[in-house]
mmCIF file of N, CA, C and O and ligand atoms in Angstrom:
data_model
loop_
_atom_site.group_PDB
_atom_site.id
_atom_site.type_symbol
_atom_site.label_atom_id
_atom_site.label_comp_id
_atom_site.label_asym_id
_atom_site.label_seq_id
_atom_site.Cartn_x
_atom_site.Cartn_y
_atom_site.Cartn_z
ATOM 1 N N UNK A 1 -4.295 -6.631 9.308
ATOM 2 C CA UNK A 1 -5.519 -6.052 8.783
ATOM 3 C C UNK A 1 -6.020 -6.943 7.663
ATOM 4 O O UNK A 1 -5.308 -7.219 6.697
ATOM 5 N N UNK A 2 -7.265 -7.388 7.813
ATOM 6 C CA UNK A 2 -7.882 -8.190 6.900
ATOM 7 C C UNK A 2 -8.476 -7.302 5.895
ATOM 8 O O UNK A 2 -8.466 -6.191 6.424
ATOM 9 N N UNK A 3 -8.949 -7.215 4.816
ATOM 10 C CA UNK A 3 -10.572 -6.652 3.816
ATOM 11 C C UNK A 3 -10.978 -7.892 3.232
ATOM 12 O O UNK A 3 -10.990 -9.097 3.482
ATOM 13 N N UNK A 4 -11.246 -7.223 2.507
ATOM 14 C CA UNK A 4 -12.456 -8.582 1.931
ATOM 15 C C UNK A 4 -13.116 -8.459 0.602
ATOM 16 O O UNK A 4 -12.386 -8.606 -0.378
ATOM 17 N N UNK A 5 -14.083 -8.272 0.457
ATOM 18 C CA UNK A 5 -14.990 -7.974 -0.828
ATOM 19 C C UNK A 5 -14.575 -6.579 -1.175
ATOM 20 O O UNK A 5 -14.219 -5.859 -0.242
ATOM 21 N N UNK A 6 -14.574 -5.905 -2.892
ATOM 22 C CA UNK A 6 -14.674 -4.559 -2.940
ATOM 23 C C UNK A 6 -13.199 -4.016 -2.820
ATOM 24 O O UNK A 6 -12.159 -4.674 -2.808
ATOM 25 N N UNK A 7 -13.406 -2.331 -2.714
ATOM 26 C CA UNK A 7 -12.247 -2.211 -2.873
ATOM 27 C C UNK A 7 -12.119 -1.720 -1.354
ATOM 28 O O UNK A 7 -13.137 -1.386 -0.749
ATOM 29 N N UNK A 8 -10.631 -1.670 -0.631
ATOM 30 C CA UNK A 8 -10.015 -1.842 0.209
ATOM 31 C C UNK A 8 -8.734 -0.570 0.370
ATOM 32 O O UNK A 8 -7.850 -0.703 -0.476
ATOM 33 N N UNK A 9 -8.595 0.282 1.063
ATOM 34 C CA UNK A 9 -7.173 0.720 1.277
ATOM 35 C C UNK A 9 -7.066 0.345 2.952
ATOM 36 O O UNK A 9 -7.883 0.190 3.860
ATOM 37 N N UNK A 10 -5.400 0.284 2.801
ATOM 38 C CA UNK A 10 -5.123 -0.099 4.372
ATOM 39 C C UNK A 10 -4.245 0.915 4.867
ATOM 40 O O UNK A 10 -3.491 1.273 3.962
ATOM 41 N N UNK A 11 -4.127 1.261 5.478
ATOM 42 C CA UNK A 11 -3.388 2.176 6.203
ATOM 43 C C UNK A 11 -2.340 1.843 6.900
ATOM 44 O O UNK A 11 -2.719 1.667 8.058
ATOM 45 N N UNK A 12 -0.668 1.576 6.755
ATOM 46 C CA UNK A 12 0.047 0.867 7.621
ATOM 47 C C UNK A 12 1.084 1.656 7.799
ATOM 48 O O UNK A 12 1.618 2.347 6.932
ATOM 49 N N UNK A 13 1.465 1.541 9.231
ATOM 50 C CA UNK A 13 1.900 2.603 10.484
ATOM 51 C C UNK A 13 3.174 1.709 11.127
ATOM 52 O O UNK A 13 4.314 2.165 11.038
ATOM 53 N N UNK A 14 2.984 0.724 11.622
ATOM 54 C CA UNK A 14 4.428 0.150 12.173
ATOM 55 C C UNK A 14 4.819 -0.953 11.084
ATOM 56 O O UNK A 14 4.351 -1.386 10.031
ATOM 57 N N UNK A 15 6.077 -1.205 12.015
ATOM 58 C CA UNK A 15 6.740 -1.801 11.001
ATOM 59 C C UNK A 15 5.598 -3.510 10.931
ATOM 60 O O UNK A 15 5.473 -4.205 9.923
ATOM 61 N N UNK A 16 5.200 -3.674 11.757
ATOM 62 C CA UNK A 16 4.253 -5.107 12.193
ATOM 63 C C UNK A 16 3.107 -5.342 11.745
ATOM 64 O O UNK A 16 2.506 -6.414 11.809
ATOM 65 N N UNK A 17 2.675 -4.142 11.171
ATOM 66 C CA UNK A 17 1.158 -4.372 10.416
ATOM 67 C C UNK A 17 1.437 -4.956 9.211
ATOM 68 O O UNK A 17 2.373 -4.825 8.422
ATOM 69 N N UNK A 18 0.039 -5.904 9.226
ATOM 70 C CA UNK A 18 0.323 -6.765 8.360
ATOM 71 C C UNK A 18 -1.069 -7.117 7.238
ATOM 72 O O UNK A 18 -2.062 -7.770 7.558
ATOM 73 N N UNK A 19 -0.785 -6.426 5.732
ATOM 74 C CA UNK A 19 -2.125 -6.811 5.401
ATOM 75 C C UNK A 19 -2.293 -8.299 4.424
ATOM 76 O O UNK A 19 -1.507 -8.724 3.577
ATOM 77 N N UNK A 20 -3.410 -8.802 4.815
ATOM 78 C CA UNK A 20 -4.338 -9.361 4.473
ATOM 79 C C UNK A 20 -5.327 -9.695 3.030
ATOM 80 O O UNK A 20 -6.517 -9.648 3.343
ATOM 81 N N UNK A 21 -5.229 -9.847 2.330
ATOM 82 C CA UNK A 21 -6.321 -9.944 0.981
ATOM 83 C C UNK A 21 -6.496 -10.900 0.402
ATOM 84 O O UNK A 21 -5.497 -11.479 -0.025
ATOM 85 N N UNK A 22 -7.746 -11.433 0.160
ATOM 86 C CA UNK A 22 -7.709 -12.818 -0.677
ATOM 87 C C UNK A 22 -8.143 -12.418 -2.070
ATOM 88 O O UNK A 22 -8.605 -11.319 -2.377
ATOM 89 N N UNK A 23 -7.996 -13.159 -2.649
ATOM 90 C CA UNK A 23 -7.665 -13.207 -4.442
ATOM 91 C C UNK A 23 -9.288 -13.666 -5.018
ATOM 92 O O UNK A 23 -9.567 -13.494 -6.204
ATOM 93 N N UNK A 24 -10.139 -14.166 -4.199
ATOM 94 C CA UNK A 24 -11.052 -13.734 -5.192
ATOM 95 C C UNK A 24 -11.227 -13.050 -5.821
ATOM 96 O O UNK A 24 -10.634 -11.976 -5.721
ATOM 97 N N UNK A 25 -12.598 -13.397 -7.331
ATOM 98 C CA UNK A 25 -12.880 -12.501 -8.423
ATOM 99 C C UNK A 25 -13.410 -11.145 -8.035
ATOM 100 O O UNK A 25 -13.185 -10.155 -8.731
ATOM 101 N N UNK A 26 -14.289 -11.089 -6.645
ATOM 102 C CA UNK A 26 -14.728 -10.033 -6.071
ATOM 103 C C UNK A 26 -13.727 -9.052 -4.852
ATOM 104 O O UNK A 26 -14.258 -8.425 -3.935
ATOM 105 N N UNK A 27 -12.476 -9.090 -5.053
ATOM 106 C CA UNK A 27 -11.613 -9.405 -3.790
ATOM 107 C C UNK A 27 -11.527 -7.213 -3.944
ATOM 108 O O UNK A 27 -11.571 -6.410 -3.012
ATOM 109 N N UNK A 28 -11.407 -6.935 -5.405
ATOM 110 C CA UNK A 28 -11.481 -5.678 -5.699
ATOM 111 C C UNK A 28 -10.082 -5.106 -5.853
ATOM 112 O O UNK A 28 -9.022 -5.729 -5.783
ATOM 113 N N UNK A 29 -10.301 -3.566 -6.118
ATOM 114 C CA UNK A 29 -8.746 -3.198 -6.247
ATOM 115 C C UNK A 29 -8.631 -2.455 -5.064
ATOM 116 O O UNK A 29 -9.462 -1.602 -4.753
ATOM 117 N N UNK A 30 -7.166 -2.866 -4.055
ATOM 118 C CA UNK A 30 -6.768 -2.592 -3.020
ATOM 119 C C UNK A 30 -5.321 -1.689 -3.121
ATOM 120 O O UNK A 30 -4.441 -1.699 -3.981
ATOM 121 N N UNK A 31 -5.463 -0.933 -1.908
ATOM 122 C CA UNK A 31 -4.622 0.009 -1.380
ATOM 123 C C UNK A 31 -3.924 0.290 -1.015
ATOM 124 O O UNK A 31 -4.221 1.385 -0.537
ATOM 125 N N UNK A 32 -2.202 -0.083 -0.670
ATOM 126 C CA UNK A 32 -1.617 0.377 0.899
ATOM 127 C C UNK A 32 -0.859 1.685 0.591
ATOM 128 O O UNK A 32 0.040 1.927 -0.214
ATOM 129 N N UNK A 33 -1.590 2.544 1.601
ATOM 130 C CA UNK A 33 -1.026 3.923 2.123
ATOM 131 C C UNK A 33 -0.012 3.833 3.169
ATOM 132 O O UNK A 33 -0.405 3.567 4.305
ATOM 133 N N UNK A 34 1.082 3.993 2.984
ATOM 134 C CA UNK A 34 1.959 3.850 4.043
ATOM 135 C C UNK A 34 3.281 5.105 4.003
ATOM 136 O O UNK A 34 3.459 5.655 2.916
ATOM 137 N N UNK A 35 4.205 5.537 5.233
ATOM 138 C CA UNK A 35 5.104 6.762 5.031
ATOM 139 C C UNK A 35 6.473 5.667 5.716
ATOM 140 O O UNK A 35 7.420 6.333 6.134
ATOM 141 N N UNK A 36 6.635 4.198 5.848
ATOM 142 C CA UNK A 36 7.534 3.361 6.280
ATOM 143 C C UNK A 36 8.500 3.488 5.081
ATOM 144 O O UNK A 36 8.068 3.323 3.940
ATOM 145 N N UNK A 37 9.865 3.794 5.327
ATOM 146 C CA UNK A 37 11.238 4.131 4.592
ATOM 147 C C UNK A 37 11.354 2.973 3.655
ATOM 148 O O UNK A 37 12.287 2.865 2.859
ATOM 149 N N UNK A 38 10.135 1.896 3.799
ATOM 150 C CA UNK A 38 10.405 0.641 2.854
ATOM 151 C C UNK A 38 9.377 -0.320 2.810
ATOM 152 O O UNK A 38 9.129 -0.808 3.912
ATOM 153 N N UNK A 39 8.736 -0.718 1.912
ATOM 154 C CA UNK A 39 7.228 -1.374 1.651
ATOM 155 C C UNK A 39 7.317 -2.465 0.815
ATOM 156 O O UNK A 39 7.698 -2.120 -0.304
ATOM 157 N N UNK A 40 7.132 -3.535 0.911
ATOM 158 C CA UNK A 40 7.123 -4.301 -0.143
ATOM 159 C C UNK A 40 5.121 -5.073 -0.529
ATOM 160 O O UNK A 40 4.765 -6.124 0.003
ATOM 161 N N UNK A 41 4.462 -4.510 -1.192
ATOM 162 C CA UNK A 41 3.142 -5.138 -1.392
ATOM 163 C C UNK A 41 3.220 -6.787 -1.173
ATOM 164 O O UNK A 41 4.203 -7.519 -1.289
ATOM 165 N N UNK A 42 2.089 -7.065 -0.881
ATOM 166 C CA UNK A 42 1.779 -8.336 -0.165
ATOM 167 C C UNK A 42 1.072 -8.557 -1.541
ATOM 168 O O UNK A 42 0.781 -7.861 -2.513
ATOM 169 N N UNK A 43 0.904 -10.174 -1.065
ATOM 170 C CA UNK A 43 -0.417 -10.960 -2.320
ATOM 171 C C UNK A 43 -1.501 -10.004 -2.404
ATOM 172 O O UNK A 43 -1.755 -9.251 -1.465
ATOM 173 N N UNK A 44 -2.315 -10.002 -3.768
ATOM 174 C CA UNK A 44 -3.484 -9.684 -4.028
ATOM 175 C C UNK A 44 -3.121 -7.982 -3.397
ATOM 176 O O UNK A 44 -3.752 -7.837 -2.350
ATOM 177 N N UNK A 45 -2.716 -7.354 -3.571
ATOM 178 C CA UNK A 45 -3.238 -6.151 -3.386
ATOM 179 C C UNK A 45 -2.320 -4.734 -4.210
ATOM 180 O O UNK A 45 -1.186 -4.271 -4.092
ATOM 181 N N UNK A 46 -3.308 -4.469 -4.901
ATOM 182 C CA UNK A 46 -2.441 -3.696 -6.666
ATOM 183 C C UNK A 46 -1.827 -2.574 -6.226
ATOM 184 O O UNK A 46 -0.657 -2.485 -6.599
ATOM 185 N N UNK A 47 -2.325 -1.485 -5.401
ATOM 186 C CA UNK A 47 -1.791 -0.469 -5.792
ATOM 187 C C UNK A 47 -0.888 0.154 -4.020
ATOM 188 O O UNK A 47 -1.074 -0.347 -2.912
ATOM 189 N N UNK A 48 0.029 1.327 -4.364
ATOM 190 C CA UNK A 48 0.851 1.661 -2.781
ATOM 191 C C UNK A 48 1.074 2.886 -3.346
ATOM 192 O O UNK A 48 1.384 3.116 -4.514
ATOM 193 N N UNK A 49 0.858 3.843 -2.239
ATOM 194 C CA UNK A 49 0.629 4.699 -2.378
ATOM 195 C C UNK A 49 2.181 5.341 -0.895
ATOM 196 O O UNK A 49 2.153 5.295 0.334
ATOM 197 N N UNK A 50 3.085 5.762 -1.705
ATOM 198 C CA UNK A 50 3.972 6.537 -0.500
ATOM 199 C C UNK A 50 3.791 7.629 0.563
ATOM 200 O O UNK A 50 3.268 8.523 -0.103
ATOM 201 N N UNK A 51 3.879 7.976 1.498
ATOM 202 C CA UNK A 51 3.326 9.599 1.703
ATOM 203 C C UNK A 51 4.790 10.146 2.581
ATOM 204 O O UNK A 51 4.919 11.276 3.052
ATOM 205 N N UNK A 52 5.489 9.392 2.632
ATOM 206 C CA UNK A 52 6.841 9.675 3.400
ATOM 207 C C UNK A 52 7.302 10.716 2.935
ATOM 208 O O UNK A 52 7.039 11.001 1.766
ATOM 209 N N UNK A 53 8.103 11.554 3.715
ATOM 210 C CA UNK A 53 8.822 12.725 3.113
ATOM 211 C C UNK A 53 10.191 12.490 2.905
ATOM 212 O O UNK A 53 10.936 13.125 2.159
ATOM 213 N N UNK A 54 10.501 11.407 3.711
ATOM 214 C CA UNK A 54 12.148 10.897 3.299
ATOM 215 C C UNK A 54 12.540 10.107 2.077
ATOM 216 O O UNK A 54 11.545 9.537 1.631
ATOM 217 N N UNK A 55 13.451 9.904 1.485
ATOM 218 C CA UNK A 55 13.391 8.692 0.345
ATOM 219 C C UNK A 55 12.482 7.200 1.051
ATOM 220 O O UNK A 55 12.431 6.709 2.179
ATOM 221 N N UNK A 56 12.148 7.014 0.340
ATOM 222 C CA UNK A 56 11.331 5.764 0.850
ATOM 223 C C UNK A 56 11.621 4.559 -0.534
ATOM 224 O O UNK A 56 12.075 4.815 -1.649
ATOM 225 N N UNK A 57 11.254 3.446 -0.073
ATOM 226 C CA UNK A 57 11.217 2.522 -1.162
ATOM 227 C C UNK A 57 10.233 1.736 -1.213
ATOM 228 O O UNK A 57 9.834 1.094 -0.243
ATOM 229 N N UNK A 58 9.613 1.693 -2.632
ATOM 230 C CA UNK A 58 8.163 0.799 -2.534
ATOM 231 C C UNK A 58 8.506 -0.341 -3.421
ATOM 232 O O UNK A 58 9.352 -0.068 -4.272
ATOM 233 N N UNK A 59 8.075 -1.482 -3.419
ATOM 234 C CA UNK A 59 7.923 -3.186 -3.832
ATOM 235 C C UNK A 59 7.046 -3.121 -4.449
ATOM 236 O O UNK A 59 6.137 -2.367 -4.101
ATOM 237 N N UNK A 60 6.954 -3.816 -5.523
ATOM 238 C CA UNK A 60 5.286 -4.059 -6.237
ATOM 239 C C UNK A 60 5.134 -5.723 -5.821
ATOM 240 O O UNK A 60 5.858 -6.157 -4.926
ATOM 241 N N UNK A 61 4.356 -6.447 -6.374
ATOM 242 C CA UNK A 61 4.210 -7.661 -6.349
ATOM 243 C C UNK A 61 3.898 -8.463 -7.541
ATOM 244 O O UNK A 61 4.443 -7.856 -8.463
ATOM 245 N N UNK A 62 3.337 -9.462 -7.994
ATOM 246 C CA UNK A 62 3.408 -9.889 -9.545
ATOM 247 C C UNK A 62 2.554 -9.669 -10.278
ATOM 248 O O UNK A 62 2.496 -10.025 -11.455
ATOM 249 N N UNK A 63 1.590 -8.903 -9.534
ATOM 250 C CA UNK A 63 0.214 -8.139 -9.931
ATOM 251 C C UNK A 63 0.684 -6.942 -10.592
ATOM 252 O O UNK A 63 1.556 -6.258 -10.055
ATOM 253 N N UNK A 64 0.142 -6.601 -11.805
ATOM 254 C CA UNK A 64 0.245 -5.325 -12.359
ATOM 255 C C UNK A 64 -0.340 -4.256 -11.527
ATOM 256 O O UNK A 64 -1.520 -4.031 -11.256
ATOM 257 N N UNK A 65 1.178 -3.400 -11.040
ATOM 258 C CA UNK A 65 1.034 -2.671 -9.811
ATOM 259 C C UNK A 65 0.646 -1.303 -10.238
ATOM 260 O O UNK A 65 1.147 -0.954 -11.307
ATOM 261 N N UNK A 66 -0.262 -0.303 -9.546
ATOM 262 C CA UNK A 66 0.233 1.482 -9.659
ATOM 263 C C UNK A 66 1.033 1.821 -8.302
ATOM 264 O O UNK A 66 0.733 1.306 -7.225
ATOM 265 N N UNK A 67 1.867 2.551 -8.435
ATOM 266 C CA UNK A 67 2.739 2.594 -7.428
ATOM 267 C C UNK A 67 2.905 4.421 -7.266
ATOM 268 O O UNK A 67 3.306 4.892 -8.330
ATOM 269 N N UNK A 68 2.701 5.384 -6.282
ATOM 270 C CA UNK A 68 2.559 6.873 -6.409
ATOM 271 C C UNK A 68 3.538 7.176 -5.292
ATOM 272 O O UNK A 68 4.087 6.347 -4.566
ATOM 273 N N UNK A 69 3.681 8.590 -5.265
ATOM 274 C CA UNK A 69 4.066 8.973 -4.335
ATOM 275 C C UNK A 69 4.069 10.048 -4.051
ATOM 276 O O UNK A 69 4.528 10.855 -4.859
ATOM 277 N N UNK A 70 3.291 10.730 -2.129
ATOM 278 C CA UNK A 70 2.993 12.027 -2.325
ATOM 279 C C UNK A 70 4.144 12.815 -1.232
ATOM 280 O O UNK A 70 4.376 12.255 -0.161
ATOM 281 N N UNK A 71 4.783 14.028 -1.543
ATOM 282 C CA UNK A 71 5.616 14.540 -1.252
ATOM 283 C C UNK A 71 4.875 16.166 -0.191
ATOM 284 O O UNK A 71 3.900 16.849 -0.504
ATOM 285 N N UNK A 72 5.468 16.270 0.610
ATOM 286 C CA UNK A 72 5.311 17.759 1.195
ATOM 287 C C UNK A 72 6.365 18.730 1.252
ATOM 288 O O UNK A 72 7.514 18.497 1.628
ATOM 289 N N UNK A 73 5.882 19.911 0.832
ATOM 290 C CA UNK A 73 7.036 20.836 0.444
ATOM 291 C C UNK A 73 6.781 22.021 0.986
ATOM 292 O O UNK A 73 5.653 22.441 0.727
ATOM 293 N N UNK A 74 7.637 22.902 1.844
ATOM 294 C CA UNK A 74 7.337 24.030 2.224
ATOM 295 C C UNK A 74 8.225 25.270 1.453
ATOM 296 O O UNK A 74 9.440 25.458 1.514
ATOM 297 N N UNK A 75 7.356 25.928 0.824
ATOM 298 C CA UNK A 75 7.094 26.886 -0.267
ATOM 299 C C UNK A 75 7.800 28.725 0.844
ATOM 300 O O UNK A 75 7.766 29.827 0.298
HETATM 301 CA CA1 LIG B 101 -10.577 -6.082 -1.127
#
């Protein structure tokens, strides 16, 4: 998955997707939403967002990262 200009979230589902971002000044602040048991952020892209319900593990990169994580719970 490529983006480009602006800001960007990517959505990644198998283990093979692969994102994309270039580092231009306009390149924006980018996204990856992912629920894979293990993530490591790629170049250029700041923030990862967990949604897994199992332990999962997220990577930042050398970019000052936000790193979240959303949990489901039955009440
Ligand atoms: Ca972008």
């Amino acid at each position: 998955m490529t983006g480009g200009d602006g800001d960007d979230t990517y959505h990644v589902v198998e283990a093979g997707d692969q994102v994309i971002e270039g580092n231009g000044s306009s390149s924006g602040i980018d996204t990856v939403v992912t629920g894979r048991p293990s993530y490591t952020l790629g170049a250029n892209v700041e923030n990862l967002t967990l949604t897994g319900t199992s332990p999962t593990k997220g990577t930042g990169n050398a970019l000052a990262n936000r790193s979240s994580a959303m949990t489901e719970r039955t009440c």
